[in-house]
Coordinates of C-alpha atoms in Angstrom, one line a residue:
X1 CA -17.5 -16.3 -7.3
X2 CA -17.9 -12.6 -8.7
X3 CA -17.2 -12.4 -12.4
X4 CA -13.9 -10.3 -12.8
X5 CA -11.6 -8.2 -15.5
X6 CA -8.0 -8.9 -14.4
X7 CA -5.3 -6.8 -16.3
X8 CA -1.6 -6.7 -15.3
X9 CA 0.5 -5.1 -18.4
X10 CA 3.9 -4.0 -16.2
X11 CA 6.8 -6.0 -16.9
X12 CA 8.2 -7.0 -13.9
X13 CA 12.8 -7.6 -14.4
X14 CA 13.2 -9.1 -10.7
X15 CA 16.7 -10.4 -9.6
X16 CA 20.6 -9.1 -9.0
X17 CA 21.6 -7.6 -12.0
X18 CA 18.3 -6.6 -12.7
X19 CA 18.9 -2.9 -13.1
X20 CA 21.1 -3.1 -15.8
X21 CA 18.6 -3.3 -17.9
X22 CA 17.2 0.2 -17.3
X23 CA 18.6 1.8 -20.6
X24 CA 17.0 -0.6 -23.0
X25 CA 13.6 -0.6 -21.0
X26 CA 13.2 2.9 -21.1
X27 CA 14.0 3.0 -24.7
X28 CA 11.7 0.1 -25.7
X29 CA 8.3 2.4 -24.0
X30 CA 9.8 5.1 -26.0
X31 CA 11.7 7.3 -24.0
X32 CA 13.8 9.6 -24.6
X33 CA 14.4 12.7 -21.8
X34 CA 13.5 10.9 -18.5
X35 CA 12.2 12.4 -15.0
X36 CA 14.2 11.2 -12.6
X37 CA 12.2 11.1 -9.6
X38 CA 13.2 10.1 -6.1
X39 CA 13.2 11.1 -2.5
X40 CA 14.9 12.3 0.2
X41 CA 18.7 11.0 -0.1
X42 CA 18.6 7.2 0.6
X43 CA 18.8 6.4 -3.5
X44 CA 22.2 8.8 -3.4
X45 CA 23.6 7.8 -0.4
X46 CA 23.8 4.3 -1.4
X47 CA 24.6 4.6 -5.1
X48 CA 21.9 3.7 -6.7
X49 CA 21.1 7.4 -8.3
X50 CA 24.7 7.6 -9.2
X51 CA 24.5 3.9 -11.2
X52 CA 21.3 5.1 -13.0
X53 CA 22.7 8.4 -14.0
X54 CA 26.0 6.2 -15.5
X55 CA 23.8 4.2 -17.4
X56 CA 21.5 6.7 -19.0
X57 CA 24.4 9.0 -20.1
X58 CA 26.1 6.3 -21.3
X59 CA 22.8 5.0 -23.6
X60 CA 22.3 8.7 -24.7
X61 CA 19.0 9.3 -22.8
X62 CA 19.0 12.8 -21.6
X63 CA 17.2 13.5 -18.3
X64 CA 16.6 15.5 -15.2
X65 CA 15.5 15.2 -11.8
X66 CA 12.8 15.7 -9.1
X67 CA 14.1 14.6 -5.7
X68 CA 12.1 15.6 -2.0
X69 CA 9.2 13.0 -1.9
X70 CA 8.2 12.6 1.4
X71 CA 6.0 9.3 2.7
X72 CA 2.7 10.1 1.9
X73 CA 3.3 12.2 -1.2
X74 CA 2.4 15.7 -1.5
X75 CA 0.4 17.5 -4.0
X76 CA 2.8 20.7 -4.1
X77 CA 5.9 18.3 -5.3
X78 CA 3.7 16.7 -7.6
X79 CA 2.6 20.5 -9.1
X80 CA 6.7 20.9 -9.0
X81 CA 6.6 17.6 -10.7
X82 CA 4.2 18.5 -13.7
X83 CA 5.6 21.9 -14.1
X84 CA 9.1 20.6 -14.2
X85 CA 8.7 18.1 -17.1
X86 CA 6.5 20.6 -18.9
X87 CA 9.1 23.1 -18.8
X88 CA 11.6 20.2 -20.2
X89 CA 9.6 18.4 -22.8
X90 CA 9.9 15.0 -20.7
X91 CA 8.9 11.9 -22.1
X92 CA 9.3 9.3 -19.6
X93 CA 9.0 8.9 -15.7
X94 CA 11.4 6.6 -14.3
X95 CA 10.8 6.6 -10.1
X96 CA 13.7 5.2 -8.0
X97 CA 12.2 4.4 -4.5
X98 CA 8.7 2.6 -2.9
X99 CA 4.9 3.6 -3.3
X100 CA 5.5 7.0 -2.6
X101 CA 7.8 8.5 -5.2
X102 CA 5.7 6.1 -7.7
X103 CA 2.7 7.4 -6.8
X104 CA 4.3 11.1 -7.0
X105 CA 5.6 10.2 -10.5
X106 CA 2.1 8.3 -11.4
X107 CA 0.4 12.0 -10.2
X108 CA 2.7 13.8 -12.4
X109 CA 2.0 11.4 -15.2
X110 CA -1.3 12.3 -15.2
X111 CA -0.8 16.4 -14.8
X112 CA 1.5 16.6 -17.6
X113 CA -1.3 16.5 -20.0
X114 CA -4.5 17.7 -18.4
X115 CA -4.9 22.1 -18.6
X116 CA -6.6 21.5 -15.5
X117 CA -5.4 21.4 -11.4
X118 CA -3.9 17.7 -11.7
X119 CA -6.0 17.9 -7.8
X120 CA -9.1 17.7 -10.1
X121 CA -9.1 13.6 -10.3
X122 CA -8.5 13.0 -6.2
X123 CA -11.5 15.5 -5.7
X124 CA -14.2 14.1 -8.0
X125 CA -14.1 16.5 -10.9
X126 CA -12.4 14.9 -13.6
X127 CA -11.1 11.5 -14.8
X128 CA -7.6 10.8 -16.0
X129 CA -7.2 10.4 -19.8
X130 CA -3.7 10.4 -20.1
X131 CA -0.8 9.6 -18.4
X132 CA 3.0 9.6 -19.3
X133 CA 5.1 6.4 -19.2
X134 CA 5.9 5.4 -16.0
X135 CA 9.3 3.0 -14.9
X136 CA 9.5 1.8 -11.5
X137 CA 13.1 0.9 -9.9
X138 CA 11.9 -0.4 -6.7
X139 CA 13.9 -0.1 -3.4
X140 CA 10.9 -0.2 -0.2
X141 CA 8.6 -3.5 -0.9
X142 CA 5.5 -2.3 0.8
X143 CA 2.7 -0.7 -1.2
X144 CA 2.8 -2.8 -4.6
X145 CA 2.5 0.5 -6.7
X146 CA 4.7 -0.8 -9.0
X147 CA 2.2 -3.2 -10.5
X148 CA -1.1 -1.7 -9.3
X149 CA -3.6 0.9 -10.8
X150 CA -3.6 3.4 -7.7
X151 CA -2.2 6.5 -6.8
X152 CA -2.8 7.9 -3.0
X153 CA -1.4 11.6 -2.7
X154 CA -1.7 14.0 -0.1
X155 CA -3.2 17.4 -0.5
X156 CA -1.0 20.0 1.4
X157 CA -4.0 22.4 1.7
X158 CA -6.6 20.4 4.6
X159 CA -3.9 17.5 4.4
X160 CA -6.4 15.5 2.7
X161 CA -5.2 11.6 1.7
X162 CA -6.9 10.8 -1.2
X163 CA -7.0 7.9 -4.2
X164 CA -7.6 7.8 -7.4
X165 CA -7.1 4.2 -9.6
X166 CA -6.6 4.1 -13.3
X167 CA -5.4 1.9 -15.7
X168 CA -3.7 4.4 -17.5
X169 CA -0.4 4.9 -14.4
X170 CA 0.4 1.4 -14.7
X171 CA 4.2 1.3 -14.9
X172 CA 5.2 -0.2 -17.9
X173 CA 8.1 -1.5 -16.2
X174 CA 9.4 -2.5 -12.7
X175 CA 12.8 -3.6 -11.7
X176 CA 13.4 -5.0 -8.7
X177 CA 16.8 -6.4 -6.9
X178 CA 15.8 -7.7 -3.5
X179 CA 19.9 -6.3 -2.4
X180 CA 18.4 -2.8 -2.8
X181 CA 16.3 -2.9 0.3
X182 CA 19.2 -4.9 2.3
X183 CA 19.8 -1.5 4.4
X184 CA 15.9 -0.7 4.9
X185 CA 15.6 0.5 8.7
X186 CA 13.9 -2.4 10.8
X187 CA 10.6 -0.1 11.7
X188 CA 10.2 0.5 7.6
X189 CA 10.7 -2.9 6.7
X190 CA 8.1 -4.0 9.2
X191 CA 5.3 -1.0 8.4
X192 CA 6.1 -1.8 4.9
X193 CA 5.8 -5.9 5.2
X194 CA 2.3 -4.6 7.3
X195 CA 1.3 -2.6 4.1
X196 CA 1.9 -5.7 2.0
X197 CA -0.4 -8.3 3.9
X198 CA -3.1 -5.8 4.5
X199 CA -3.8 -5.2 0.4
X200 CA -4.1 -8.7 0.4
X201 CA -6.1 -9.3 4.0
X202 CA -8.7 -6.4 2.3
X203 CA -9.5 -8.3 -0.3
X204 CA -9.1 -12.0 1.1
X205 CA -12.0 -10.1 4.3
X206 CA -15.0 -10.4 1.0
X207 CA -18.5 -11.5 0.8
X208 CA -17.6 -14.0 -1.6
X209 CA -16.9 -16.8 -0.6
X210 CA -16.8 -19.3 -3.4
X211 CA -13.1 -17.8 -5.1
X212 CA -11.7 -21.4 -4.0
X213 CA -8.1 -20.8 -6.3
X214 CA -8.0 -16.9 -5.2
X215 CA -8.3 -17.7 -1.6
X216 CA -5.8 -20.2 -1.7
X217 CA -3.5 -17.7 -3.4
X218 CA -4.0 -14.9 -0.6
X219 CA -3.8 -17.7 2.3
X220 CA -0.2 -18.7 0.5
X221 CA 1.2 -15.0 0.5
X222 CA -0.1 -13.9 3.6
X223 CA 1.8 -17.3 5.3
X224 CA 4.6 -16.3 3.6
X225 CA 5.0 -12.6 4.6
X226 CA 4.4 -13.8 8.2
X227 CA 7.4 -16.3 7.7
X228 CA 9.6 -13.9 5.8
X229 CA 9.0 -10.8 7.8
X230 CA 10.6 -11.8 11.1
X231 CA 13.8 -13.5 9.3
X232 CA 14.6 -10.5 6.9
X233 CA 14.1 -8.0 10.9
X234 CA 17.0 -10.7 12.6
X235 CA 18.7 -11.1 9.4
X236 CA 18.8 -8.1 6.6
X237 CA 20.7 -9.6 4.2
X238 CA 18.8 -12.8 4.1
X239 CA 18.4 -12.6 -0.2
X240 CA 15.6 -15.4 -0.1
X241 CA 13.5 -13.6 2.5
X242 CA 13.8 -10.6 1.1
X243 CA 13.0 -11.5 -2.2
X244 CA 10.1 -13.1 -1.0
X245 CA 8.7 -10.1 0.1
X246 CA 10.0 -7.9 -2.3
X247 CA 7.6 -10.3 -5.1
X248 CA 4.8 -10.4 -2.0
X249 CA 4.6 -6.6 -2.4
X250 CA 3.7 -6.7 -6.3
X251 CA 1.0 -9.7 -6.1
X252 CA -0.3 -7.8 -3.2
X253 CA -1.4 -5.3 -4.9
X254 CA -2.2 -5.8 -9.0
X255 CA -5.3 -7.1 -8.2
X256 CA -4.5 -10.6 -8.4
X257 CA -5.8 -11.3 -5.3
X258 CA -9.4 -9.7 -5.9
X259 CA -10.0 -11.9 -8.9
X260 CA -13.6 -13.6 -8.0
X261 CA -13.7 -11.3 -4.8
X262 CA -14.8 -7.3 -3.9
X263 CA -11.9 -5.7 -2.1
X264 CA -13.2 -4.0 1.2
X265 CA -10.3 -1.3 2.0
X266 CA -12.3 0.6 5.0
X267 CA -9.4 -0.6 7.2
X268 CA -7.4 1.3 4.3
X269 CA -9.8 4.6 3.8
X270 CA -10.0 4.8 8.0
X271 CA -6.3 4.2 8.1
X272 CA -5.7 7.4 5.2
X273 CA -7.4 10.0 7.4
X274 CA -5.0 9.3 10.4
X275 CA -1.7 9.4 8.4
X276 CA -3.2 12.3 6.5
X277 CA -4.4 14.4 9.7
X278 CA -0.9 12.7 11.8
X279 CA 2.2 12.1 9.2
X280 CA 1.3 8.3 10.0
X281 CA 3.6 5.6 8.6
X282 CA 0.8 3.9 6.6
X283 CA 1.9 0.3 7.5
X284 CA 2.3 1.4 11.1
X285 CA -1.7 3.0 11.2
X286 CA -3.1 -0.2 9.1
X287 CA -1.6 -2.3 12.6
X288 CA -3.4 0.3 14.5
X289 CA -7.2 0.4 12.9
X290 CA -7.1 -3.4 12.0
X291 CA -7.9 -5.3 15.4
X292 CA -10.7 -2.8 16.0
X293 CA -12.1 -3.2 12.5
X294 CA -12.0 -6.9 13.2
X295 CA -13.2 -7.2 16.3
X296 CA -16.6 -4.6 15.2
X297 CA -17.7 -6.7 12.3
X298 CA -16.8 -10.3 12.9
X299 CA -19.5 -11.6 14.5
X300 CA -21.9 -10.8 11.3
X301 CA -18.5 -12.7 9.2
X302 CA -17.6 -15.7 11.7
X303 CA -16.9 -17.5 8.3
X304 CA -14.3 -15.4 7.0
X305 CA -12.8 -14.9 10.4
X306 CA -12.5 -18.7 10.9
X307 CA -11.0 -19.3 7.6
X308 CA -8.6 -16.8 8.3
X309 CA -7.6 -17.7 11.8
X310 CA -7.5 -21.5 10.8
X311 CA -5.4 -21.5 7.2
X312 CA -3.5 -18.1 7.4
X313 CA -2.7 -18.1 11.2
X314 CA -2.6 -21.8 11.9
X315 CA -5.4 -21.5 15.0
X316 CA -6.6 -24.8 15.9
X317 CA -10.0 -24.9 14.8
X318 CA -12.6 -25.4 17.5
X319 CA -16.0 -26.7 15.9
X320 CA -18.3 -26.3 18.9
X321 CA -17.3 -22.5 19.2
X322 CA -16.7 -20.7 15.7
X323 CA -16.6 -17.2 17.4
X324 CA -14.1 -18.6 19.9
X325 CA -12.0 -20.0 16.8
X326 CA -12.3 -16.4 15.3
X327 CA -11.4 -14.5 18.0
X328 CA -8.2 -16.9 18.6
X329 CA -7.1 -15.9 14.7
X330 CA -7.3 -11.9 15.3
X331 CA -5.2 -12.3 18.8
X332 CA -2.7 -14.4 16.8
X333 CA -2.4 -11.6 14.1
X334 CA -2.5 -9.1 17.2
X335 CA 0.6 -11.1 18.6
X336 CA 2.4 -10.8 15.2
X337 CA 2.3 -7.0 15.0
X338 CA 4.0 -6.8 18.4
X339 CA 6.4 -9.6 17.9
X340 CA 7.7 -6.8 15.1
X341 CA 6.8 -4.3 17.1
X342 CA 3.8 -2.5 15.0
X343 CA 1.2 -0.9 17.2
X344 CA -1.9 -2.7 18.0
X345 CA -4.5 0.9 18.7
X346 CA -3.9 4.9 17.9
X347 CA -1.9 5.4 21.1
X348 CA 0.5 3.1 20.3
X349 CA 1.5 5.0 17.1
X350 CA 0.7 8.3 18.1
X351 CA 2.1 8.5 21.4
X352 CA -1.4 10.0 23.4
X353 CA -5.0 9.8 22.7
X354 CA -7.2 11.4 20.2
X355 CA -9.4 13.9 21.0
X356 CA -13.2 13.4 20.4
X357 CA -12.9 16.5 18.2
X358 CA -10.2 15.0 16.4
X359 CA -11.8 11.5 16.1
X360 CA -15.2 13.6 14.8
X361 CA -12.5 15.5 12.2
X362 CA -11.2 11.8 11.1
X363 CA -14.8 10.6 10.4
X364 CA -15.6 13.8 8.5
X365 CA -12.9 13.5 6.0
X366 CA -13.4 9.7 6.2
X367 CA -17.0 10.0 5.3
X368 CA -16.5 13.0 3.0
X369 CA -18.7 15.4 4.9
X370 CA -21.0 12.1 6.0
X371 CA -22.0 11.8 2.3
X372 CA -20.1 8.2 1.8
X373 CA -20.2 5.2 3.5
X374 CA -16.8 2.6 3.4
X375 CA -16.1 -1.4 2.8
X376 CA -17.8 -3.7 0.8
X377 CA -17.7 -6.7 3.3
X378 CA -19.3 -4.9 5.8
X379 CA -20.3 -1.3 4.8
X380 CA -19.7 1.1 7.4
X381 CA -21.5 4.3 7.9
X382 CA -19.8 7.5 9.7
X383 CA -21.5 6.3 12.9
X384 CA -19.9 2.8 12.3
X385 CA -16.4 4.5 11.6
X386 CA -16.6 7.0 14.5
X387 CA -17.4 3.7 16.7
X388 CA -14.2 1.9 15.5
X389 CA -11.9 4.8 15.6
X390 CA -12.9 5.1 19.3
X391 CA -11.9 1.6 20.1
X392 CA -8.4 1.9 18.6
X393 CA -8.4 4.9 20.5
X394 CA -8.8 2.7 23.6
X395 CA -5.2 1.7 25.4
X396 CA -6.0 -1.7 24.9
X397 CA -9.1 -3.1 21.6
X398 CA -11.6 -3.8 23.6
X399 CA -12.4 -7.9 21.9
X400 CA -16.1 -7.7 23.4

């Protein structure tokens, strides 16, 4: 079991009424003019923008607001971000919506004080050393951003998808009412319930094996997204199931689950370029690159793979044939993503084939200029990631 330094400071105010206690929250981290940052219309159109502007005028707590974030964030509305609350002496960032507008707001966070380009930290140049209060209102359960230390933005310029993780944009607070994703579309709330059991399946997919208590932890969430997923797709309203996921998206991700492990995230870093290059729905590409990942390094991780397949996907466990056993858990996962109809290769998602001068542009960025290898399980090299983005670029994975 790898030693570990687990640190999860964001209070967490989970339940119906749970926005109500915005005003006080705000005040409590020392607010006192607020960024009110959002996205494209869904936080107006169903009232929630209009509830949070109530309550802060009624508590005295001046603020203005950033709306337009698109999925996978943008650098330029970030800049628009930084500039903005410059310009306005803002205090406080309070983002109403998923892991897009939090991660916007995080980026912003971190511009606000640097004299720098706020690009600096996703290209290697400098390291964050400050970061404005951040408040999370979450409505889309998917990438746990609410209680995790990363921030993924887009650069417009190349369309480069980049991460950076620091301490320092941990939201001081998240609230979350499982009603506010009632009316999520059925293909977000699948990508998004994809997004949550992949932070937890790259960090359960480790070459430590001895985390008895953290593996039993993942094995538990991952069953339950599986479980709540298809009920809250036939049944929106379902408060239980949603909830469940809703609280499955913040374990997911705040590290929790790597305690006495070594996350992997290649599925993630290969999965980045494609929604980077392709306006991907990052849920949707993670269905996409997984089988193929799976399928190219199992045989040197049968263990892993059985564990998986036997306590997370309930496969039967065949003791004469391990790799059989294995094989029986990725199919079963396979099965899943269609039953809620994610793709299972590239095509699937992007409607044609890849070019090989497009796969050889993936691996590039992937590989940053064949200088970096990914994954921690199984390291990959650009040869090993050019290999696996041709298989998902195959009609159907090719299982070997």
């Amino acid at each position: 079991m790898k030693d570990f330094n687990f640190y999860a400071p964001t209070r967490v105010v989970f339940g119906r009424e749970s926005e109500e206690k915005l005003p006080e929250l705000i005040k409590q981290y020392g607010g006192t003019k607020v960024l009110v940052h959002y996205g494209r219309g869904s936080a107006r159109r169903s009232g929630l923008l209009d509830k949070v502007e109530k309550m802060l005028g009624e508590a005295g707590i001046a603020y203005v607001e950033l709306a337009g974030v698109v999925p996978n964030p943008l650098l330029s509305k970030v800049r628009e971000g930084i500039a903005l609350c410059q310009r306005e002496n803002v205090d406080f960032i309070l983002a109403v919506g998923g892991g897009s507008v939090i991660d916007s707001a995080k980026a912003i966070g971190y511009g606000v004080g640097y004299e720098g380009d706020v690009w600096d930290f996703w290209a290697g140049k400098a390291i964050p050393q400050s970061c404005l209060p951040i408040g999370a209102m979450l409505t889309i359960p998917a990438a746990g951003s609410e209680m995790s230390s990363s921030c993924v933005i887009t650069n417009d310029e190349g369309m480069l998808k980049r991460g950076v993780n620091s301490d320092l944009c941990r939201c001081k607070f998240a609230i979350m009412n499982p009603e506010r994703t009632f009316t999520l579309p059925e293909y977000q709330t699948a990508a998004g319930g994809v997004d949550i059991l992949m932070h937890t399946m790259e960090r359960y997919f480790s070459k430590y094996e001895d985390a008895m208590l953290t593996d039993a932890l993942a094995e538990a969430l991952m069953r339950t997204v599986i479980e709540a997923l298809p009920e809250v797709l036939l049944e929106p309203e379902d408060y239980k199931y949603r909830a469940a996921l809703m609280w499955a998206s913040s374990l997911s991700h705040n590290d929790l689950m790597e305690c006495g492990t070594e996350k992997d995230f290649a599925c993630h870093k290969l999965e980045h370029e494609l929604s980077g290059m392709f306006g991907v729905t990052h849920g949707a590409g993670l269905a996409a690159i997984w089988s193929s990942w799976a399928y190219y390094v199992m045989d040197k991780h049968l263990n892993r793979f059985v564990k998986f397949a036997v306590n997370v996907m309930r496969v039967p466990q065949d003791f004469t044939n391990p790799r059989e056993t294995a094989m029986r858990g990725i199919k079963a996962l396979e099965d899943f993503f269609m039953s809620i109809e994610m793709p299972l290769t590239i095509p699937d998602v992007l409607d044609r084939f890849l070019t090989d001068e497009e796969i050889d542009a993936l691996v590039d960025k992937c590989s940053r200029g064949g200088k970096m290898n990914i994954g921690a399980m199984e390291v990959l090299t650009p040869d090993d990631m050019r290999k696996i983005y041709r298989i998902a670029n195959e009609q159907q994975v090719n299982i070997g």
